[in-house]
mmCIF file of C-alpha atoms and ligand atoms in Angstrom:
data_model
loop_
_atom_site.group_PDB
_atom_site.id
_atom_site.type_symbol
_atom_site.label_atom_id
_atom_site.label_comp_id
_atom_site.label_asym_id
_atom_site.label_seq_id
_atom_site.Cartn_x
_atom_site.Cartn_y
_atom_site.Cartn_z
ATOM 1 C CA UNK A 1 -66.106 3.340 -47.899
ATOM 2 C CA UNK A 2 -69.177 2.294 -49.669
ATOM 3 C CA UNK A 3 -69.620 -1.538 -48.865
ATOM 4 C CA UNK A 4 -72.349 -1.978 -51.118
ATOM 5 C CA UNK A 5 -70.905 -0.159 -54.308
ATOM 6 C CA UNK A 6 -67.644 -2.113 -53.477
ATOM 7 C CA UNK A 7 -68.818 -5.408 -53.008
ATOM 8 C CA UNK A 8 -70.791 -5.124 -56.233
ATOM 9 C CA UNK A 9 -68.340 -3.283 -58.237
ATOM 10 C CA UNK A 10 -66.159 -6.650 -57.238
ATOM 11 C CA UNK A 11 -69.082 -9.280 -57.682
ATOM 12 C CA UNK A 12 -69.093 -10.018 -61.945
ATOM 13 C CA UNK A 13 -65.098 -11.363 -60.622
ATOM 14 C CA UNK A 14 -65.862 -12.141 -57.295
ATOM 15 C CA UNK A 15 -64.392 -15.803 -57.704
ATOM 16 C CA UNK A 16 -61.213 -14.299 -59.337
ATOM 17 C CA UNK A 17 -60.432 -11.527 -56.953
ATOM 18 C CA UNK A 18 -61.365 -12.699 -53.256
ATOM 19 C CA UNK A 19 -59.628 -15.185 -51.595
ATOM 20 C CA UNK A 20 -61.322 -18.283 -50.653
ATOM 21 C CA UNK A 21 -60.935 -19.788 -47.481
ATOM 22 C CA UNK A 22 -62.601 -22.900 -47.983
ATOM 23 C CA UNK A 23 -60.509 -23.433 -50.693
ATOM 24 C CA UNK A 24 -57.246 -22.238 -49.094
ATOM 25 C CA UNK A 25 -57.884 -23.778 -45.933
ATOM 26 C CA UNK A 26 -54.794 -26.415 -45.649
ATOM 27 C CA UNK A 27 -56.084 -28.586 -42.449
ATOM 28 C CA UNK A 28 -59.908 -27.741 -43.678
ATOM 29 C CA UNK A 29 -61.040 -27.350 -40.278
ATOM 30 C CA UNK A 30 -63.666 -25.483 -41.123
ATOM 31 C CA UNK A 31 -65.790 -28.163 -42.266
ATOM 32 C CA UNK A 32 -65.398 -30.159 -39.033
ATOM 33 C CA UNK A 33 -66.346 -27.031 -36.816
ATOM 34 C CA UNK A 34 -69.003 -27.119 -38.814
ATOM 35 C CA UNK A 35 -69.923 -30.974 -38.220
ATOM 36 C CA UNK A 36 -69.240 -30.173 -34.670
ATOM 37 C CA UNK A 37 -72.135 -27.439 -34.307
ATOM 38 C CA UNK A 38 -74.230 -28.785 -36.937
ATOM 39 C CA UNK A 39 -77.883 -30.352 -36.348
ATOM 40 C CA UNK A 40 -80.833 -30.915 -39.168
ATOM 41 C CA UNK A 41 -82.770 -29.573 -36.021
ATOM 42 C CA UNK A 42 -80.571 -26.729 -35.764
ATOM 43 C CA UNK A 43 -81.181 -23.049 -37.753
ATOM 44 C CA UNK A 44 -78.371 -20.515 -38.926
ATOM 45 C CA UNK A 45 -77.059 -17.304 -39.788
ATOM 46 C CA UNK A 46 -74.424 -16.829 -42.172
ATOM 47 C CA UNK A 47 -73.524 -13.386 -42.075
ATOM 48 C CA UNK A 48 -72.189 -11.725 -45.150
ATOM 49 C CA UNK A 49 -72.383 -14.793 -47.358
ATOM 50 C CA UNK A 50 -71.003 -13.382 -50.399
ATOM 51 C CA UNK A 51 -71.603 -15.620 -53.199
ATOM 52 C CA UNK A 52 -72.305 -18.756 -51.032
ATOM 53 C CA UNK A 53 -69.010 -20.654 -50.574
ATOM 54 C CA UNK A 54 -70.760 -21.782 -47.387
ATOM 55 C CA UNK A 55 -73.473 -23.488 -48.166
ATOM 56 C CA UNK A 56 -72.055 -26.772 -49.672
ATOM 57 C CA UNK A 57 -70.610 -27.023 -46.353
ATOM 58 C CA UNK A 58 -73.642 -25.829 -43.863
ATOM 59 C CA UNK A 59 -76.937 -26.401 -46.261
ATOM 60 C CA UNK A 60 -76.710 -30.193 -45.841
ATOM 61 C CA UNK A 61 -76.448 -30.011 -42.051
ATOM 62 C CA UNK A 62 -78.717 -26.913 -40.900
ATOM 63 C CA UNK A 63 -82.757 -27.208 -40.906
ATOM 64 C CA UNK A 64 -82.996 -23.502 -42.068
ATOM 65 C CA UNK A 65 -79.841 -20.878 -42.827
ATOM 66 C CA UNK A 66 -80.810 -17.532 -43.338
ATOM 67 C CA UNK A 67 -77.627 -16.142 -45.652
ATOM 68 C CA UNK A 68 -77.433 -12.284 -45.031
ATOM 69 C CA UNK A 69 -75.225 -10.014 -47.025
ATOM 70 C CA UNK A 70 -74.741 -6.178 -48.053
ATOM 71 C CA UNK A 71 -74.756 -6.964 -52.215
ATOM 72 C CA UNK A 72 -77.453 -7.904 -54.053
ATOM 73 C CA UNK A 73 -75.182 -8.898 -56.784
ATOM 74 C CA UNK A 74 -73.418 -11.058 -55.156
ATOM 75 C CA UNK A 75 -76.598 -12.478 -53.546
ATOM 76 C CA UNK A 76 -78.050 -12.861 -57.107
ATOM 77 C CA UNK A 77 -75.354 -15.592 -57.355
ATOM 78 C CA UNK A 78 -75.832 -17.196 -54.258
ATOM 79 C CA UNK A 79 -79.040 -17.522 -54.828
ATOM 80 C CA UNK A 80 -77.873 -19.797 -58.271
ATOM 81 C CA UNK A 81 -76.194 -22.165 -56.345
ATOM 82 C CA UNK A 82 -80.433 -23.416 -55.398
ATOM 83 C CA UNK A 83 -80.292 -24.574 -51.812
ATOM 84 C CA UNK A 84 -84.209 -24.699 -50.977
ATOM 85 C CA UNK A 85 -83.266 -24.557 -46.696
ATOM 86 C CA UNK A 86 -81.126 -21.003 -47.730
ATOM 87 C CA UNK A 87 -83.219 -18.111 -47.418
ATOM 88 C CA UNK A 88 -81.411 -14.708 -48.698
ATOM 89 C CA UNK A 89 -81.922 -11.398 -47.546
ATOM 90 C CA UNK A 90 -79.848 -7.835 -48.151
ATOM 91 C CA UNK A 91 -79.002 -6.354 -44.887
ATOM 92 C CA UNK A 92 -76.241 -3.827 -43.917
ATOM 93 C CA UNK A 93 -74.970 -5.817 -40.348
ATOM 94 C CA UNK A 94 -73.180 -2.875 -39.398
ATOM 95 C CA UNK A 95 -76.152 -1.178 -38.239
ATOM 96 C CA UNK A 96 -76.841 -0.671 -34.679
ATOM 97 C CA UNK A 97 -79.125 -3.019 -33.072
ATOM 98 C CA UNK A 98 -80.325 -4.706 -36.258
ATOM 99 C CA UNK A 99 -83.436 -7.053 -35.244
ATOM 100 C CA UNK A 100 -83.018 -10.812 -36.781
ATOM 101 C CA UNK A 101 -84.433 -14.185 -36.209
ATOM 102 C CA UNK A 102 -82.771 -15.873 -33.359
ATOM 103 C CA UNK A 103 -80.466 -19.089 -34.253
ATOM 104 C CA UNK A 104 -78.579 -21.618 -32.818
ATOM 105 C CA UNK A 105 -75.648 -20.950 -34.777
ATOM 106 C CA UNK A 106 -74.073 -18.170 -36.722
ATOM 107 C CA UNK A 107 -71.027 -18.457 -39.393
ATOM 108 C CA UNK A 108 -69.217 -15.209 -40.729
ATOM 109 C CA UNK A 109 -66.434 -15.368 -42.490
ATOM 110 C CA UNK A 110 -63.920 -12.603 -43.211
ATOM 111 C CA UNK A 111 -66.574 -9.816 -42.723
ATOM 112 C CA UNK A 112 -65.766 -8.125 -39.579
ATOM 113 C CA UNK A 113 -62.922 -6.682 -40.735
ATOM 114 C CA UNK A 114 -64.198 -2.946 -41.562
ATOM 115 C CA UNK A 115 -61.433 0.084 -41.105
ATOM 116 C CA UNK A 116 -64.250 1.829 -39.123
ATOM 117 C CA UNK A 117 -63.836 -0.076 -35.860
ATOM 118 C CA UNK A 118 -67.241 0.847 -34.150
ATOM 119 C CA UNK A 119 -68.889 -1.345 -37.437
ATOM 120 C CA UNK A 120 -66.708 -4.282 -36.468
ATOM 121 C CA UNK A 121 -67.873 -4.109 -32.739
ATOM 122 C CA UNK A 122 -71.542 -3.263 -33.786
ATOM 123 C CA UNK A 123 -71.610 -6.139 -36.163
ATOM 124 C CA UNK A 124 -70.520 -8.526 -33.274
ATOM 125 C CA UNK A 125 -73.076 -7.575 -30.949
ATOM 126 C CA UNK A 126 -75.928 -8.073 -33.606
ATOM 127 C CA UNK A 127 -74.398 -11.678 -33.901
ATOM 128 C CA UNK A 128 -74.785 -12.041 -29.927
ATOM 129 C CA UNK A 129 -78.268 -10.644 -30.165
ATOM 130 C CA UNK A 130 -79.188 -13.066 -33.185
ATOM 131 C CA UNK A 131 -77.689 -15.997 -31.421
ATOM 132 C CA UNK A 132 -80.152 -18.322 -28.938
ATOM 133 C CA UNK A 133 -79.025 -18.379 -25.637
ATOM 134 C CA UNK A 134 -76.375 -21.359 -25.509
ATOM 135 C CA UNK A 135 -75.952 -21.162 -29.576
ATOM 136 C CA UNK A 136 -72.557 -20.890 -31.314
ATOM 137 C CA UNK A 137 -70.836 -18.212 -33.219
ATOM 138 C CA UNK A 138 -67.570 -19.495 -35.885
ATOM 139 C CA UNK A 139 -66.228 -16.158 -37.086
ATOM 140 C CA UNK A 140 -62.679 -16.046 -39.517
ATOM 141 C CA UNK A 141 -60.852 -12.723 -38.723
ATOM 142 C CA UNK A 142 -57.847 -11.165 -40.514
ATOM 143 C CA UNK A 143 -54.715 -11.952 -38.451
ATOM 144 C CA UNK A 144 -52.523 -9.094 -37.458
ATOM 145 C CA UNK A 145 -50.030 -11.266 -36.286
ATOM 146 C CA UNK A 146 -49.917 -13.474 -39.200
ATOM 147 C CA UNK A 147 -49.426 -10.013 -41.743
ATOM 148 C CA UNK A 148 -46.665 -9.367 -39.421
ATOM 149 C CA UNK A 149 -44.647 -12.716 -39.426
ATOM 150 C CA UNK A 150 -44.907 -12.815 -43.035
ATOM 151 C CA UNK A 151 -43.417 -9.453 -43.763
ATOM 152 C CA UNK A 152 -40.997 -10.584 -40.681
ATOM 153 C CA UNK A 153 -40.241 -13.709 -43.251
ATOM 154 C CA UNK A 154 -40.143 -11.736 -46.316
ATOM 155 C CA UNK A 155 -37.321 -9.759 -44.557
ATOM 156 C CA UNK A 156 -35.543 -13.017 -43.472
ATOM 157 C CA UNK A 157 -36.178 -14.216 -46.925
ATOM 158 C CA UNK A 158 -34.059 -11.395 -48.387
ATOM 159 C CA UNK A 159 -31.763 -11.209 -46.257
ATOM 160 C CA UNK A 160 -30.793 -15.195 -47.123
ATOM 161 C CA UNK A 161 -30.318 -13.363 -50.624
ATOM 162 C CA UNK A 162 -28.087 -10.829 -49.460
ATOM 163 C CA UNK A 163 -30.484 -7.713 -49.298
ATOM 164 C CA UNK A 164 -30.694 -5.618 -46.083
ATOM 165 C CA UNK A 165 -33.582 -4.402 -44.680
ATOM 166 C CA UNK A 166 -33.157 -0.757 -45.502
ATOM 167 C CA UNK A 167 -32.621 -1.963 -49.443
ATOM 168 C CA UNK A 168 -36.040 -4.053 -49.939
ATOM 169 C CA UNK A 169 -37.755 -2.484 -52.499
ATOM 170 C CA UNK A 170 -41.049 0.028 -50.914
ATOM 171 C CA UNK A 171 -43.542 -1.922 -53.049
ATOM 172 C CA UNK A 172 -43.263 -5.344 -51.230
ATOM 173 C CA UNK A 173 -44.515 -3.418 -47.775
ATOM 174 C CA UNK A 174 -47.464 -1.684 -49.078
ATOM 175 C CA UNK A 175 -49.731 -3.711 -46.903
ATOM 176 C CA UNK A 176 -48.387 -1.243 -44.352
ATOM 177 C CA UNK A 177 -48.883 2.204 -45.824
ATOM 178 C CA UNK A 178 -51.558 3.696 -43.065
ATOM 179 C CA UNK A 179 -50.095 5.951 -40.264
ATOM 180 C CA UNK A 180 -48.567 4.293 -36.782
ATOM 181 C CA UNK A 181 -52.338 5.047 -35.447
ATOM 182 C CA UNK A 182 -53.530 2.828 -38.207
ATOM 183 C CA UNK A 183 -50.906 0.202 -37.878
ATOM 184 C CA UNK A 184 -51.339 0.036 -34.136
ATOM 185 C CA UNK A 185 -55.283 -0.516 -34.722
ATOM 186 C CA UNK A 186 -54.381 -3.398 -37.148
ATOM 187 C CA UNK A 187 -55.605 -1.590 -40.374
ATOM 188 C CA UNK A 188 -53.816 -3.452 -43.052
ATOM 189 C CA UNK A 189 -53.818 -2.459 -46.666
ATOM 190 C CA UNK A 190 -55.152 -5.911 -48.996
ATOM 191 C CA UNK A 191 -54.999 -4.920 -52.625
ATOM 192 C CA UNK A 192 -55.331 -1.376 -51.569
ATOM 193 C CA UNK A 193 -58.498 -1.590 -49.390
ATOM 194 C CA UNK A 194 -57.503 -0.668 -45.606
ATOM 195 C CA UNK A 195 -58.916 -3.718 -43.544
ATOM 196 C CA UNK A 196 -58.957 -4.525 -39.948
ATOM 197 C CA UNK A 197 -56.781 -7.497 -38.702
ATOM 198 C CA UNK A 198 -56.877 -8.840 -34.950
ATOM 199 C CA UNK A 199 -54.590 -9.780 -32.475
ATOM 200 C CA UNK A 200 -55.649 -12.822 -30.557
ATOM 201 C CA UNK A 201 -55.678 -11.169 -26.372
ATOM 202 C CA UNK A 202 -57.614 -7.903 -29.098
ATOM 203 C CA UNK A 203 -60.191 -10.739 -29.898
ATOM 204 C CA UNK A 204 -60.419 -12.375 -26.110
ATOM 205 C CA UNK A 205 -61.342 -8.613 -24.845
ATOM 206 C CA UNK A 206 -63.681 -7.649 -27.640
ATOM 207 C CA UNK A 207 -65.576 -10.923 -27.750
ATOM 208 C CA UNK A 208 -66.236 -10.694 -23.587
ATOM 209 C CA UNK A 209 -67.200 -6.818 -24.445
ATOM 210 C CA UNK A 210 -69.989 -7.875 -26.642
ATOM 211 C CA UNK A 211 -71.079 -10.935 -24.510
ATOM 212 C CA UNK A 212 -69.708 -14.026 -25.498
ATOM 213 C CA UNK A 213 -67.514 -16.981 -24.275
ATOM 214 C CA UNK A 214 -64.621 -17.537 -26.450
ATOM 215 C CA UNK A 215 -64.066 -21.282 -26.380
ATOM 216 C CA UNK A 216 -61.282 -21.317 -28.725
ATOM 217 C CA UNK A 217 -59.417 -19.235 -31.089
ATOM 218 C CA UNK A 218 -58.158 -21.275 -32.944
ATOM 219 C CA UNK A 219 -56.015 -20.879 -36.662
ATOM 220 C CA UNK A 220 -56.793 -21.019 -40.439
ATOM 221 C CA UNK A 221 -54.091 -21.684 -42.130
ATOM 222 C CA UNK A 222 -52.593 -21.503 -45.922
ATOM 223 C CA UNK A 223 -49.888 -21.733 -48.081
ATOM 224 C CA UNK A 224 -47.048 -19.445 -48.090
ATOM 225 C CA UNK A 225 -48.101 -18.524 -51.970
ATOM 226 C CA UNK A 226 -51.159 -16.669 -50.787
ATOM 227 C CA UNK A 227 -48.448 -14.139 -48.594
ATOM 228 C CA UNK A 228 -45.399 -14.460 -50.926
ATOM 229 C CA UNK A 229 -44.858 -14.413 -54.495
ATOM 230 C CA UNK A 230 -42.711 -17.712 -56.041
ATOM 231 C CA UNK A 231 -41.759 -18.851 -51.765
ATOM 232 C CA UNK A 232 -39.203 -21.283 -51.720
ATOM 233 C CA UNK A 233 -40.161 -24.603 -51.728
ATOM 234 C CA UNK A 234 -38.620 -25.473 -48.304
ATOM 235 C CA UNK A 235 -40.249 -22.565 -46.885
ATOM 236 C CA UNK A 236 -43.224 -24.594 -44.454
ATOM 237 C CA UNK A 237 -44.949 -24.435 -40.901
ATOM 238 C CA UNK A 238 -46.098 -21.841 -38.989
ATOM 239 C CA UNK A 239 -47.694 -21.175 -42.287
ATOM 240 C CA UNK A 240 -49.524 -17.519 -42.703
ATOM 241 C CA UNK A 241 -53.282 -17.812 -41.342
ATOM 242 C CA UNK A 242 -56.728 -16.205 -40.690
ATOM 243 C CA UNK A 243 -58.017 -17.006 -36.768
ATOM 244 C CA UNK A 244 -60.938 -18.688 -36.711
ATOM 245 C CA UNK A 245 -62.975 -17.908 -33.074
ATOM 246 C CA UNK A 246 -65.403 -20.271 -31.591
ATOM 247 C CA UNK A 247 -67.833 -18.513 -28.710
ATOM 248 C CA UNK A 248 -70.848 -18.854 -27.091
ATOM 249 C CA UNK A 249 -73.817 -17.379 -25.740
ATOM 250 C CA UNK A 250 -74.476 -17.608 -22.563
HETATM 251 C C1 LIG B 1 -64.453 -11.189 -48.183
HETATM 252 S S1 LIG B 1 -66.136 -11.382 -48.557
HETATM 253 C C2 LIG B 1 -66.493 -12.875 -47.681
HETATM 254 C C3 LIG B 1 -67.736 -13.537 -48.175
HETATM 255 C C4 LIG B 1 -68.041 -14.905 -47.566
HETATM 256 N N1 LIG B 1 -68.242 -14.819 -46.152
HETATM 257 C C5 LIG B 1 -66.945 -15.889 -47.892
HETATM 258 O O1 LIG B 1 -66.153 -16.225 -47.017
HETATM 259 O O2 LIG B 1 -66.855 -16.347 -49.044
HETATM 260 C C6 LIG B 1 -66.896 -10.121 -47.581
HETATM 261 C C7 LIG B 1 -68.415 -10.107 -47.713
HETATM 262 O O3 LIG B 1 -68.961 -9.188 -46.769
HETATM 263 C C8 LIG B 1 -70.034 -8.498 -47.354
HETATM 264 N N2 LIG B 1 -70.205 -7.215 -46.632
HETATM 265 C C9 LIG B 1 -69.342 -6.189 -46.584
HETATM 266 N N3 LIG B 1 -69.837 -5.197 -45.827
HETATM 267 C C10 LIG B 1 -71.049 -5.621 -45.381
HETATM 268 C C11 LIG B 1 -72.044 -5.039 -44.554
HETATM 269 N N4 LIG B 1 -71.894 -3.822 -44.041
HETATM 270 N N5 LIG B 1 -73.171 -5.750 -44.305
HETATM 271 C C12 LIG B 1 -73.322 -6.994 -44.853
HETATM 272 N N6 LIG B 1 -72.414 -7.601 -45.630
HETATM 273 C C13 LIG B 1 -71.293 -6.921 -45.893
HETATM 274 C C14 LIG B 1 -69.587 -8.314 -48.791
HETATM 275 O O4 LIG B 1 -70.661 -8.013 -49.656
HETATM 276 C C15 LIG B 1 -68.917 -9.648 -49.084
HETATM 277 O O5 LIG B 1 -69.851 -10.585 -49.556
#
């Protein structure tokens, strides 16, 4: 895939089409991760920044954030929202070895999640190279296990109804429609783009591999209407969720 014709083929309805975390996010943890790594001393990375959902959040707490992203459309907006300590750049952060400023903190949220998974693993090392040594990465990753317990509800949720497995209509598992290689790689299909999800011991290994410390992996989560269309209104906790991984460099 093209990111760049993608992401700005999807930017003039950007807001309508791509979920938003902050939004979404029920406990909203992420702000207090945020307050937690925070410093007006401190400087930043967020990588792949989109249109800017993150700097109402991080601009008021960060000296400098440099906000890095593969669409100049979608920069164009971010660039609207006029935070004078956000400095945008275009920059594909799949490439190998890419040479940035070095922070004490890095955000990226639902980025490294590219069917190609040498990109995902490249793009996590360039974090670990941007990052000061004792700095903090936050990074939101697609949940394989989450994709799975919600089709595992879905299932349930049918079968309450009266409708075995073998008699669910094809359409409601399309998120699954790669081969078993794909599957067992946790390539996903979300409206029709294939997209890498994680396991969490997938994240632990990966994370080590590149050179961090995973602190704690811990979980985004959101209503059952962002998995399931009309979910009953009893249906509640463990809720479908993103992980959200705190590490270090050491
Ligand atoms: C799902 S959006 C998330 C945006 C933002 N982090 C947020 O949470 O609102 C994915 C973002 O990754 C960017 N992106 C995709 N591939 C990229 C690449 N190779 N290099 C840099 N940015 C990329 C897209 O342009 C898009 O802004």
């Amino acid at each position: 895939m093209n990111e760049k014709k993608h992401w700005n083929r999807i930017a003039p309805s950007y807001n309508d089409e791509i979920f938003d975390v902050f939004q979404s996010d029920k406990k909203k943890k992420l702000p207090r991760y945020f307050k937690k790594h925070a410093g007006l001393d401190k400087t930043a990375i967020d990588f792949g920044c989109g249109n800017g959902k993150s700097f109402p959040y991080m601009a008021p707490q960060f000296k400098e954030i440099l906000a890095l992203d593969i669409s100049a459309d979608l920069l164009k907006q971010a660039k609207q929202r006029g935070y004078t300590n956000v400095e945008l750049k275009q920059e594909d952060l799949t490439r190998k070895n890419l040479v940035l400023p070095n922070v004490d903190f890095a955000f990226c949220c639902n980025v490294i999640m590219f069917p190609v998974i040498e990109k995902n693993l490249f793009m996590i090392k360039n974090i670990h190279r941007a990052l000061k040594t004792g700095g903090t990465a936050l990074i939101v990753l697609p949940s394989l296990d989450s994709a799975l317990f919600s089709s595992w509800r879905l299932i349930e949720l049918y079968g309450r109804e009266g409708v075995k497995p073998s008699d669910i209509p094809a359409h409601e598992f399309h998120y699954f429609k790669g081969n078993k290689r794909d599957i067992l790689q946790g390539i996903v299909h979300i409206d029709g783009v294939p997209t890498k999800h994680y396991m969490e011991p997938e994240i632990q290994v990966i994370f080590k591999e590149a050179g961090f410390s995973v602190t704690k992996v811990d979980k985004l989560e959101y209503d059952w209407n962002t998995e399931l269309t009309s979910p009953p209104p009893w249906l509640e906790a463990p809720y479908p969720w993103d992980w959200l991984v705190e590490c270090k460099k050491n």
